């Protein structure tokens, strides 16, 4: 069997869902499980409604929800069989009633707690998936809606819940094997799960890719396919560099680095379950399905290119801790990292000198408390509005003079915290956020003006939105 995950743009309208069905049809013999995201920007819309309700504007929250509801009903009507329409409408209406009640509760509470946030945002996938399942049935394919929540067991860390793999793997395997058994096509949700008590959780924004990989690994899938709105993994974000080219094949290690350091096309954790089971992942464009996309495999074929792609992550905060006590003191770094651990704050990059340590953070929710504790260790300074740039490629470890090529090409940009990762397949550094686009454009020109045809493929046309 295979897992086919379709992101927001790939289910954004009746037209997009019809495309999804024709893509799945061509692979129906491979026993697909289809996992979908919320339609278009529904997740953002739901969360915005929650914020409005918390801020006291329940009317605005309700109005926003009505717009979302209209779009879902319209899409459902366009796709479902006439005899199924009223039942599907009823299921959607019940879901919207539930959302209205939650918005009222948020209004009462005056804040969007992480639990409320998940109770609201999980509805995007719970609304899109029954529509997609019904659309399959209208095409003569036995779409079976599977609620992933009782299978995708997580802890209760709302908005970033951790999957409890021992239980989840067993339940996902059982649940989907049963759904596949009578020749059904399971249609399920990315992004969401539930606690042992049955409370709905989400695994983090953009998490549907990760869900698909978890399901694929639990079922020992032949392949995990991520269907999105670009031809595959590109040499950088095409929103910044329109001439970004497709990388034909990339290794798990390279793609993991890119995802971790900001390439939004894959959620950062996506490749972990796939790597553990050695399941190939393919990233494809649902608007251009005849292109074979990017293959992500354990070992990519040798390439001449020193760099495969450039990722970047904006909104980074750098924290510096300077301490003359650090010199010679053992246990200093352990104490420093314990502070971040105690405040549940992941650290991305680290640079040390004799008297100071700099770390970069993405998640600053608990920064104030962390800084208070760090002040026990030394003098703390915080630099906001920074960005991380990361060049990735397995040849980085063999290419002499590469660092000078990288940094001389952007010599007019102030660079700090240079790190040549322990894996030696990435070079990362920090720039001011205001400089990041210019630096990425310059670096892209430097490394991808001439493309090695064995490794890259030009992206033919900028396809119009559906
Ligand atoms: P989906 O809704 O299908 O999950 P996302 O918006 O999460 O889609 O991810 C796809 C987007 O990721 C692309 O439209 C592109 O703008 C962005 N992106 C960033 N870096 C890259 C990259 N290196 N390769 C391809 N896409 C990238
Ligand atoms: N719908 C969720 C989000 O917008 C998950 C996903 O699309 O991957 O974050
Ligand atoms: Mg995504």
Tab-separated table of C-alpha atoms and ligand atoms in Angstrom:
chain	number	residue	atom	x	y	z
A	1	UNK	CA	0.000	0.000	0.000
A	2	UNK	CA	0.960	3.657	-0.305
A	3	UNK	CA	0.040	6.843	1.565
A	4	UNK	CA	-0.960	9.863	-0.516
A	5	UNK	CA	-1.100	13.160	1.377
A	6	UNK	CA	-2.791	16.165	-0.206
A	7	UNK	CA	-2.057	19.623	1.250
A	8	UNK	CA	-4.329	22.647	1.558
A	9	UNK	CA	-4.093	23.876	-2.035
A	10	UNK	CA	-4.643	20.338	-3.338
A	11	UNK	CA	-8.094	20.212	-1.658
A	12	UNK	CA	-8.969	23.913	-1.787
A	13	UNK	CA	-11.989	23.643	-4.145
A	14	UNK	CA	-14.189	21.197	-6.051
A	15	UNK	CA	-11.814	21.568	-9.021
A	16	UNK	CA	-8.789	20.703	-6.843
A	17	UNK	CA	-10.578	17.704	-5.303
A	18	UNK	CA	-11.504	16.397	-8.772
A	19	UNK	CA	-7.814	16.615	-9.680
A	20	UNK	CA	-6.962	14.712	-6.486
A	21	UNK	CA	-9.372	11.947	-7.484
A	22	UNK	CA	-7.924	11.596	-10.953
A	23	UNK	CA	-4.411	11.385	-9.433
A	24	UNK	CA	-5.457	8.704	-6.935
A	25	UNK	CA	-7.267	6.745	-9.674
A	26	UNK	CA	-4.043	6.262	-11.611
A	27	UNK	CA	-2.526	4.535	-8.546
A	28	UNK	CA	-5.567	2.748	-7.208
A	29	UNK	CA	-3.910	-0.655	-7.740
A	30	UNK	CA	-1.320	0.301	-5.096
A	31	UNK	CA	-3.936	0.353	-2.296
A	32	UNK	CA	-3.693	4.027	-1.374
A	33	UNK	CA	-4.594	5.590	1.956
A	34	UNK	CA	-5.465	9.243	1.342
A	35	UNK	CA	-4.648	11.773	4.089
A	36	UNK	CA	-5.827	15.328	3.597
A	37	UNK	CA	-5.196	18.766	5.051
A	38	UNK	CA	-7.811	21.425	5.618
A	39	UNK	CA	-9.169	23.141	2.486
A	40	UNK	CA	-7.009	26.115	1.409
A	41	UNK	CA	-6.427	28.497	4.301
A	42	UNK	CA	-9.178	27.080	6.540
A	43	UNK	CA	-6.862	26.412	9.496
A	44	UNK	CA	-5.764	30.054	9.558
A	45	UNK	CA	-9.406	31.182	9.253
A	46	UNK	CA	-10.548	29.020	12.148
A	47	UNK	CA	-7.713	30.224	14.373
A	48	UNK	CA	-8.427	33.832	13.458
A	49	UNK	CA	-12.086	33.320	14.403
A	50	UNK	CA	-10.935	31.926	17.753
A	51	UNK	CA	-8.767	35.003	18.349
A	52	UNK	CA	-11.658	37.309	17.488
A	53	UNK	CA	-13.958	35.436	19.886
A	54	UNK	CA	-11.357	35.671	22.662
A	55	UNK	CA	-10.893	39.381	21.993
A	56	UNK	CA	-14.619	39.927	22.551
A	57	UNK	CA	-15.790	40.174	18.938
A	58	UNK	CA	-18.016	37.094	18.733
A	59	UNK	CA	-19.965	38.595	15.818
A	60	UNK	CA	-16.818	38.883	13.696
A	61	UNK	CA	-15.791	35.344	14.678
A	62	UNK	CA	-19.204	34.007	13.636
A	63	UNK	CA	-19.133	35.915	10.357
A	64	UNK	CA	-15.722	34.456	9.551
A	65	UNK	CA	-17.014	30.977	10.325
A	66	UNK	CA	-20.012	31.511	8.022
A	67	UNK	CA	-17.698	32.272	5.098
A	68	UNK	CA	-15.808	29.044	5.817
A	69	UNK	CA	-19.094	27.117	6.101
A	70	UNK	CA	-20.440	28.463	2.799
A	71	UNK	CA	-17.329	27.347	0.956
A	72	UNK	CA	-17.507	23.837	2.437
A	73	UNK	CA	-21.227	23.392	1.686
A	74	UNK	CA	-20.752	24.670	-1.852
A	75	UNK	CA	-17.862	22.257	-2.452
A	76	UNK	CA	-19.778	19.345	-0.903
A	77	UNK	CA	-22.814	20.052	-3.126
A	78	UNK	CA	-20.634	20.189	-6.211
A	79	UNK	CA	-18.994	16.836	-5.501
A	80	UNK	CA	-21.315	14.465	-3.614
A	81	UNK	CA	-23.872	12.159	-5.248
A	82	UNK	CA	-27.389	13.591	-5.145
A	83	UNK	CA	-28.553	10.859	-2.754
A	84	UNK	CA	-25.667	11.519	-0.345
A	85	UNK	CA	-25.873	15.288	-0.337
A	86	UNK	CA	-28.279	15.771	2.557
A	87	UNK	CA	-26.430	13.322	4.782
A	88	UNK	CA	-23.091	15.015	4.049
A	89	UNK	CA	-24.636	18.449	4.641
A	90	UNK	CA	-25.950	17.209	7.984
A	91	UNK	CA	-22.523	15.922	9.024
A	92	UNK	CA	-20.918	19.264	8.088
A	93	UNK	CA	-23.708	21.235	9.820
A	94	UNK	CA	-23.146	19.259	13.030
A	95	UNK	CA	-19.447	20.004	12.845
A	96	UNK	CA	-20.131	23.752	12.370
A	97	UNK	CA	-22.564	23.692	15.341
A	98	UNK	CA	-19.749	22.247	17.440
A	99	UNK	CA	-17.373	24.994	16.257
A	100	UNK	CA	-19.947	27.694	17.119
A	101	UNK	CA	-20.234	26.291	20.643
A	102	UNK	CA	-16.435	26.250	21.045
A	103	UNK	CA	-16.235	29.871	19.826
A	104	UNK	CA	-18.775	30.829	22.505
A	105	UNK	CA	-16.725	29.035	25.142
A	106	UNK	CA	-13.604	30.881	23.974
A	107	UNK	CA	-15.535	34.151	24.095
A	108	UNK	CA	-16.530	33.382	27.700
A	109	UNK	CA	-12.994	32.404	28.662
A	110	UNK	CA	-11.511	35.506	27.009
A	111	UNK	CA	-8.466	33.581	25.809
A	112	UNK	CA	-7.520	30.903	23.309
A	113	UNK	CA	-5.874	28.322	25.541
A	114	UNK	CA	-3.755	25.752	23.678
A	115	UNK	CA	-6.556	23.208	24.242
A	116	UNK	CA	-9.137	25.571	22.711
A	117	UNK	CA	-6.749	26.245	19.851
A	118	UNK	CA	-6.642	22.532	19.004
A	119	UNK	CA	-10.392	22.081	19.531
A	120	UNK	CA	-10.887	24.759	16.856
A	121	UNK	CA	-8.063	24.143	14.384
A	122	UNK	CA	-8.599	20.357	14.146
A	123	UNK	CA	-11.916	21.043	12.415
A	124	UNK	CA	-10.286	22.012	9.115
A	125	UNK	CA	-9.259	18.408	8.418
A	126	UNK	CA	-12.470	17.033	9.955
A	127	UNK	CA	-14.442	19.119	7.438
A	128	UNK	CA	-12.372	18.489	4.308
A	129	UNK	CA	-11.988	14.713	4.717
A	130	UNK	CA	-15.695	13.684	4.582
A	131	UNK	CA	-16.106	15.839	1.461
A	132	UNK	CA	-13.176	14.094	-0.224
A	133	UNK	CA	-14.491	10.648	0.811
A	134	UNK	CA	-17.911	11.498	-0.660
A	135	UNK	CA	-16.284	12.793	-3.844
A	136	UNK	CA	-14.605	9.395	-4.310
A	137	UNK	CA	-17.940	7.605	-3.900
A	138	UNK	CA	-19.460	9.885	-6.538
A	139	UNK	CA	-16.714	8.614	-8.864
A	140	UNK	CA	-17.542	4.983	-8.133
A	141	UNK	CA	-14.647	4.438	-5.704
A	142	UNK	CA	-15.495	3.200	-2.237
A	143	UNK	CA	-14.177	6.119	-0.158
A	144	UNK	CA	-14.268	5.236	3.541
A	145	UNK	CA	-13.934	8.127	5.988
A	146	UNK	CA	-11.576	7.217	8.841
A	147	UNK	CA	-11.398	9.423	11.936
A	148	UNK	CA	-7.674	9.307	12.697
A	149	UNK	CA	-8.043	10.682	16.230
A	150	UNK	CA	-8.605	7.424	18.120
A	151	UNK	CA	-5.656	5.913	16.193
A	152	UNK	CA	-3.126	8.781	16.284
A	153	UNK	CA	-2.489	8.689	20.042
A	154	UNK	CA	-0.616	11.740	21.361
A	155	UNK	CA	0.263	13.275	24.689
A	156	UNK	CA	-1.647	16.323	25.927
A	157	UNK	CA	0.851	18.979	24.865
A	158	UNK	CA	-1.758	20.915	22.885
A	159	UNK	CA	-0.764	22.643	19.609
A	160	UNK	CA	2.455	20.587	19.462
A	161	UNK	CA	1.386	17.211	20.797
A	162	UNK	CA	3.926	14.386	20.683
A	163	UNK	CA	2.778	11.153	19.059
A	164	UNK	CA	2.917	8.174	21.422
A	165	UNK	CA	4.382	5.792	18.910
A	166	UNK	CA	3.970	2.492	20.774
A	167	UNK	CA	0.237	2.890	20.920
A	168	UNK	CA	-0.264	4.901	17.735
A	169	UNK	CA	1.615	2.417	15.526
A	170	UNK	CA	-0.539	-0.477	16.709
A	171	UNK	CA	-3.798	1.415	16.430
A	172	UNK	CA	-3.010	2.955	13.036
A	173	UNK	CA	-2.028	-0.437	11.694
A	174	UNK	CA	-5.200	-2.093	12.986
A	175	UNK	CA	-7.522	0.750	11.989
A	176	UNK	CA	-6.272	1.191	8.426
A	177	UNK	CA	-5.822	-2.516	7.753
A	178	UNK	CA	-9.497	-2.959	8.643
A	179	UNK	CA	-10.508	-0.012	6.431
A	180	UNK	CA	-8.528	-1.436	3.492
A	181	UNK	CA	-9.830	-4.959	4.017
A	182	UNK	CA	-13.046	-4.785	1.978
A	183	UNK	CA	-11.479	-2.948	-0.909
A	184	UNK	CA	-12.245	0.447	0.650
A	185	UNK	CA	-10.182	3.569	0.013
A	186	UNK	CA	-9.497	5.120	3.437
A	187	UNK	CA	-9.720	8.917	3.491
A	188	UNK	CA	-8.325	10.366	6.686
A	189	UNK	CA	-6.921	13.524	8.272
A	190	UNK	CA	-3.417	14.826	8.684
A	191	UNK	CA	-2.433	17.140	11.561
A	192	UNK	CA	-4.766	15.812	14.283
A	193	UNK	CA	-4.800	13.145	16.978
A	194	UNK	CA	-6.135	12.610	20.459
A	195	UNK	CA	-5.020	11.891	23.999
A	196	UNK	CA	-5.753	8.634	25.813
A	197	UNK	CA	-8.781	10.434	27.307
A	198	UNK	CA	-10.062	11.156	23.800
A	199	UNK	CA	-9.333	14.908	23.831
A	200	UNK	CA	-8.518	16.269	20.351
A	201	UNK	CA	-4.929	17.444	19.803
A	202	UNK	CA	-2.819	18.722	16.904
A	203	UNK	CA	0.811	17.883	16.196
A	204	UNK	CA	1.934	21.352	15.036
A	205	UNK	CA	1.265	23.642	12.073
A	206	UNK	CA	2.045	22.049	8.745
A	207	UNK	CA	1.909	18.662	10.479
A	208	UNK	CA	-0.100	16.769	7.858
A	209	UNK	CA	3.107	15.728	6.096
A	210	UNK	CA	4.325	14.223	9.371
A	211	UNK	CA	0.973	12.446	9.901
A	212	UNK	CA	1.229	10.867	6.453
A	213	UNK	CA	4.728	9.598	7.192
A	214	UNK	CA	3.657	8.208	10.578
A	215	UNK	CA	0.751	6.354	8.957
A	216	UNK	CA	3.014	5.087	6.170
A	217	UNK	CA	5.618	3.809	8.630
A	218	UNK	CA	2.974	2.168	10.850
A	219	UNK	CA	1.678	0.250	7.829
A	220	UNK	CA	5.046	-0.422	6.174
A	221	UNK	CA	3.937	1.464	3.080
A	222	UNK	CA	5.801	1.046	-0.216
A	223	UNK	CA	5.912	4.808	-0.659
A	224	UNK	CA	4.722	8.020	0.991
A	225	UNK	CA	3.616	10.691	-1.466
A	226	UNK	CA	3.299	14.361	-0.495
A	227	UNK	CA	1.106	16.153	-3.053
A	228	UNK	CA	1.477	19.931	-2.923
A	229	UNK	CA	1.503	23.033	-5.145
A	230	UNK	CA	5.091	22.906	-6.472
A	231	UNK	CA	6.889	20.315	-8.622
A	232	UNK	CA	8.888	18.905	-5.703
A	233	UNK	CA	11.750	20.033	-3.524
A	234	UNK	CA	13.161	23.068	-5.262
A	235	UNK	CA	16.573	24.713	-5.000
A	236	UNK	CA	14.953	27.320	-2.745
A	237	UNK	CA	11.520	28.744	-1.922
A	238	UNK	CA	10.032	29.801	-5.293
A	239	UNK	CA	8.228	32.646	-3.561
A	240	UNK	CA	11.631	34.308	-3.113
A	241	UNK	CA	13.429	33.055	-6.246
A	242	UNK	CA	11.002	32.467	-9.118
A	243	UNK	CA	13.581	30.571	-11.184
A	244	UNK	CA	14.167	27.955	-8.447
A	245	UNK	CA	14.678	24.542	-10.063
A	246	UNK	CA	13.516	21.090	-9.031
A	247	UNK	CA	15.932	18.700	-7.326
A	248	UNK	CA	15.277	15.311	-8.949
A	249	UNK	CA	16.523	13.035	-6.171
A	250	UNK	CA	17.650	13.941	-2.698
A	251	UNK	CA	18.786	11.888	0.280
A	252	UNK	CA	16.847	11.566	3.515
A	253	UNK	CA	19.676	13.371	5.288
A	254	UNK	CA	19.677	16.321	2.871
A	255	UNK	CA	15.896	16.673	2.808
A	256	UNK	CA	15.745	16.448	6.619
A	257	UNK	CA	18.180	19.333	6.953
A	258	UNK	CA	16.172	21.429	4.509
A	259	UNK	CA	12.897	20.714	6.275
A	260	UNK	CA	14.419	21.346	9.678
A	261	UNK	CA	15.925	24.653	8.567
A	262	UNK	CA	12.759	26.098	7.116
A	263	UNK	CA	11.851	24.627	3.684
A	264	UNK	CA	8.107	24.726	4.249
A	265	UNK	CA	7.403	22.088	1.607
A	266	UNK	CA	7.980	19.415	4.298
A	267	UNK	CA	7.162	19.563	8.008
A	268	UNK	CA	10.507	19.251	9.867
A	269	UNK	CA	9.718	15.825	11.363
A	270	UNK	CA	8.278	14.243	8.206
A	271	UNK	CA	11.271	12.161	7.248
A	272	UNK	CA	11.966	10.577	10.640
A	273	UNK	CA	9.320	7.816	10.430
A	274	UNK	CA	10.161	7.214	6.757
A	275	UNK	CA	13.892	6.916	7.459
A	276	UNK	CA	13.315	4.500	10.331
A	277	UNK	CA	11.537	2.117	7.946
A	278	UNK	CA	13.481	3.088	4.813
A	279	UNK	CA	10.292	4.068	2.971
A	280	UNK	CA	10.864	6.352	-0.028
A	281	UNK	CA	9.032	9.675	0.020
A	282	UNK	CA	7.996	11.509	-3.142
A	283	UNK	CA	6.994	15.175	-3.298
A	284	UNK	CA	4.696	15.917	-6.261
A	285	UNK	CA	2.609	18.735	-7.700
A	286	UNK	CA	-1.134	18.076	-7.791
A	287	UNK	CA	-1.453	20.742	-10.515
A	288	UNK	CA	1.208	19.063	-12.637
A	289	UNK	CA	0.838	15.346	-11.878
A	290	UNK	CA	2.672	14.127	-14.972
A	291	UNK	CA	5.933	15.461	-13.515
A	292	UNK	CA	7.493	12.732	-11.379
A	293	UNK	CA	8.339	15.162	-8.550
A	294	UNK	CA	11.295	14.790	-6.185
A	295	UNK	CA	12.273	11.380	-4.885
A	296	UNK	CA	13.625	11.319	-1.329
A	297	UNK	CA	15.620	8.147	-0.740
A	298	UNK	CA	18.251	6.785	1.634
A	299	UNK	CA	21.121	7.306	-0.829
A	300	UNK	CA	20.849	9.862	-3.612
A	301	UNK	CA	22.924	9.174	-6.736
A	302	UNK	CA	26.275	11.008	-6.866
A	303	UNK	CA	25.909	14.597	-8.027
A	304	UNK	CA	28.335	17.187	-9.322
A	305	UNK	CA	26.555	20.043	-7.611
A	306	UNK	CA	28.238	21.321	-4.445
A	307	UNK	CA	24.905	22.606	-3.086
A	308	UNK	CA	21.498	20.957	-3.621
A	309	UNK	CA	19.251	23.601	-2.089
A	310	UNK	CA	19.041	26.643	0.174
A	311	UNK	CA	16.575	26.872	3.045
A	312	UNK	CA	15.916	29.762	5.370
A	313	UNK	CA	13.932	30.391	8.488
A	314	UNK	CA	12.729	33.845	9.429
A	315	UNK	CA	11.754	35.243	12.810
A	316	UNK	CA	14.722	33.724	14.601
A	317	UNK	CA	15.893	35.029	17.970
A	318	UNK	CA	19.527	34.855	18.999
A	319	UNK	CA	20.332	34.638	22.711
A	320	UNK	CA	23.894	35.365	23.827
A	321	UNK	CA	25.168	34.456	27.264
A	322	UNK	CA	28.541	35.951	28.191
A	323	UNK	CA	30.338	34.784	31.265
A	324	UNK	CA	33.967	34.938	32.303
A	325	UNK	CA	33.140	32.145	34.702
A	326	UNK	CA	32.570	29.967	31.698
A	327	UNK	CA	36.224	29.658	30.909
A	328	UNK	CA	37.428	26.342	32.302
A	329	UNK	CA	34.171	25.694	34.123
A	330	UNK	CA	32.885	22.233	33.471
A	331	UNK	CA	29.155	21.744	33.399
A	332	UNK	CA	28.496	25.285	32.151
A	333	UNK	CA	26.959	24.244	28.831
A	334	UNK	CA	24.968	21.524	30.564
A	335	UNK	CA	23.459	24.130	32.903
A	336	UNK	CA	22.755	26.449	29.998
A	337	UNK	CA	20.950	23.788	27.971
A	338	UNK	CA	19.062	22.665	31.058
A	339	UNK	CA	17.507	26.126	31.227
A	340	UNK	CA	16.131	25.760	27.692
A	341	UNK	CA	14.995	22.209	28.416
A	342	UNK	CA	13.207	23.321	31.576
A	343	UNK	CA	11.361	25.965	29.541
A	344	UNK	CA	10.557	23.537	26.716
A	345	UNK	CA	12.397	25.667	24.186
A	346	UNK	CA	14.223	23.894	21.365
A	347	UNK	CA	17.593	25.330	20.340
A	348	UNK	CA	18.463	25.251	16.617
A	349	UNK	CA	22.043	26.469	16.323
A	350	UNK	CA	24.851	26.928	18.819
A	351	UNK	CA	28.141	28.811	18.659
A	352	UNK	CA	30.616	29.122	21.511
A	353	UNK	CA	33.681	31.197	22.213
A	354	UNK	CA	35.843	31.206	25.255
A	355	UNK	CA	33.587	33.586	27.126
A	356	UNK	CA	30.230	33.426	25.445
A	357	UNK	CA	27.629	31.110	24.007
A	358	UNK	CA	25.085	32.072	21.343
A	359	UNK	CA	22.035	29.989	20.547
A	360	UNK	CA	19.187	30.514	18.107
A	361	UNK	CA	15.545	29.932	18.962
A	362	UNK	CA	12.468	29.652	16.834
A	363	UNK	CA	9.918	29.280	19.623
A	364	UNK	CA	10.069	32.221	22.018
A	365	UNK	CA	6.892	31.480	23.982
A	366	UNK	CA	8.858	30.970	27.209
A	367	UNK	CA	11.755	33.297	26.423
A	368	UNK	CA	11.230	35.740	29.301
A	369	UNK	CA	11.335	32.999	31.920
A	370	UNK	CA	14.339	31.383	30.218
A	371	UNK	CA	16.237	34.703	30.158
A	372	UNK	CA	15.550	35.206	33.876
A	373	UNK	CA	17.158	31.832	34.602
A	374	UNK	CA	20.049	32.395	32.174
A	375	UNK	CA	20.942	35.597	34.011
A	376	UNK	CA	22.124	33.353	36.851
A	377	UNK	CA	24.807	32.079	34.464
A	378	UNK	CA	26.047	35.283	32.880
A	379	UNK	CA	25.158	38.458	31.060
A	380	UNK	CA	22.301	37.831	28.626
A	381	UNK	CA	21.521	39.745	25.453
A	382	UNK	CA	18.664	38.971	23.064
A	383	UNK	CA	18.668	39.826	19.349
A	384	UNK	CA	15.304	39.554	17.647
A	385	UNK	CA	14.392	39.759	13.938
A	386	UNK	CA	17.152	37.468	12.772
A	387	UNK	CA	17.037	34.797	10.079
A	388	UNK	CA	18.851	31.539	9.537
A	389	UNK	CA	20.129	30.527	6.111
A	390	UNK	CA	21.157	26.949	5.445
A	391	UNK	CA	22.870	25.518	2.345
A	392	UNK	CA	22.522	21.771	2.002
A	393	UNK	CA	24.267	19.158	-0.098
A	394	UNK	CA	26.204	15.969	0.477
A	395	UNK	CA	29.096	17.368	-1.578
A	396	UNK	CA	29.589	20.206	0.892
A	397	UNK	CA	31.942	17.967	2.792
A	398	UNK	CA	34.167	17.393	-0.235
A	399	UNK	CA	34.226	20.824	-1.869
A	400	UNK	CA	37.301	22.866	-0.911
A	401	UNK	CA	36.933	26.625	-0.965
A	402	UNK	CA	33.186	26.478	-0.654
A	403	UNK	CA	32.984	28.596	2.482
A	404	UNK	CA	34.879	31.422	0.822
A	405	UNK	CA	32.611	31.183	-2.230
A	406	UNK	CA	29.522	31.364	-0.009
A	407	UNK	CA	30.643	34.273	2.111
A	408	UNK	CA	32.354	36.328	-0.570
A	409	UNK	CA	29.160	36.237	-2.650
A	410	UNK	CA	27.275	37.924	0.185
A	411	UNK	CA	30.124	40.017	1.557
A	412	UNK	CA	27.889	43.059	1.953
A	413	UNK	CA	25.613	41.167	4.351
A	414	UNK	CA	26.478	40.947	8.023
A	415	UNK	CA	26.816	37.258	8.895
A	416	UNK	CA	27.083	35.693	12.344
A	417	UNK	CA	27.129	32.279	13.996
A	418	UNK	CA	28.478	30.258	11.102
A	419	UNK	CA	28.047	26.529	11.601
A	420	UNK	CA	29.172	23.623	9.474
A	421	UNK	CA	26.820	21.014	10.913
A	422	UNK	CA	28.192	17.852	12.445
A	423	UNK	CA	26.700	15.916	9.556
A	424	UNK	CA	28.923	18.070	7.308
A	425	UNK	CA	26.150	18.300	4.729
A	426	UNK	CA	24.983	21.753	5.725
A	427	UNK	CA	26.464	25.188	6.224
A	428	UNK	CA	24.224	27.504	8.217
A	429	UNK	CA	24.546	31.045	9.471
A	430	UNK	CA	22.540	33.938	10.822
A	431	UNK	CA	21.753	37.240	9.097
A	432	UNK	CA	19.414	40.091	10.020
A	433	UNK	CA	15.890	39.298	8.868
A	434	UNK	CA	15.858	42.407	6.657
A	435	UNK	CA	18.777	40.947	4.655
A	436	UNK	CA	17.541	37.399	4.217
A	437	UNK	CA	15.765	37.713	0.864
A	438	UNK	CA	18.647	39.576	-0.732
A	439	UNK	CA	21.160	37.046	0.590
A	440	UNK	CA	19.134	34.040	-0.609
A	441	UNK	CA	18.713	35.575	-4.075
A	442	UNK	CA	22.451	36.255	-4.336
A	443	UNK	CA	23.409	32.780	-3.110
A	444	UNK	CA	20.931	31.181	-5.499
A	445	UNK	CA	22.484	33.056	-8.397
A	446	UNK	CA	25.957	32.006	-7.251
A	447	UNK	CA	25.188	28.283	-6.985
A	448	UNK	CA	22.323	27.610	-9.408
A	449	UNK	CA	22.947	29.794	-12.457
A	450	UNK	CA	24.204	26.754	-14.313
A	451	UNK	CA	22.277	23.608	-13.532
A	452	UNK	CA	23.682	20.109	-13.692
A	453	UNK	CA	20.976	18.331	-15.689
A	454	UNK	CA	21.565	15.045	-13.889
A	455	UNK	CA	20.611	16.601	-10.555
A	456	UNK	CA	18.190	19.431	-11.363
A	457	UNK	CA	15.294	20.128	-13.697
A	458	UNK	CA	14.051	23.592	-14.594
A	459	UNK	CA	10.484	24.215	-13.464
A	460	UNK	CA	8.695	24.803	-16.752
A	461	UNK	CA	5.954	27.336	-16.100
A	462	UNK	CA	4.593	29.185	-13.123
A	463	UNK	CA	1.189	27.547	-13.005
A	464	UNK	CA	-1.784	29.763	-12.387
A	465	UNK	CA	-3.740	29.158	-9.212
A	466	UNK	CA	-6.866	27.038	-9.709
B	1	LIG	P1	0.836	22.150	1.469
B	1	LIG	O1	-0.365	22.955	1.797
B	1	LIG	O2	0.660	21.297	0.265
B	1	LIG	O3	1.355	21.381	2.659
B	1	LIG	P2	2.874	24.148	1.890
B	1	LIG	O4	2.462	25.551	1.604
B	1	LIG	O5	2.927	23.728	3.315
B	1	LIG	O6	1.952	23.184	1.032
B	1	LIG	O7	4.312	23.857	1.232
B	1	LIG	C1	4.535	24.142	-0.132
B	1	LIG	C2	5.239	25.467	-0.282
B	1	LIG	O8	6.529	25.383	0.315
B	1	LIG	C3	5.534	25.881	-1.690
B	1	LIG	O9	4.449	26.521	-2.296
B	1	LIG	C4	6.746	26.803	-1.538
B	1	LIG	O10	6.376	28.162	-1.524
B	1	LIG	C5	7.288	26.477	-0.153
B	1	LIG	N1	8.706	26.109	-0.174
B	1	LIG	C6	9.657	26.614	0.637
B	1	LIG	N2	10.853	26.107	0.355
B	1	LIG	C7	10.686	25.235	-0.661
B	1	LIG	C8	11.570	24.385	-1.389
B	1	LIG	N3	12.878	24.301	-1.130
B	1	LIG	N4	11.033	23.614	-2.347
B	1	LIG	C9	9.715	23.653	-2.631
B	1	LIG	N5	8.846	24.448	-1.987
B	1	LIG	C10	9.312	25.236	-1.002
B	2	LIG	N1	-3.986	22.303	8.175
B	2	LIG	C1	-2.807	22.305	9.022
B	2	LIG	C2	-2.102	23.638	8.920
B	2	LIG	O1	-2.531	24.507	8.167
B	2	LIG	C3	-1.881	21.165	8.764
B	2	LIG	C4	-1.277	21.086	7.375
B	2	LIG	O2	-1.815	21.688	6.441
B	2	LIG	O3	-0.268	20.412	7.229
B	2	LIG	O4	-1.153	23.856	9.617
B	3	LIG	MG1	2.456	21.975	4.350
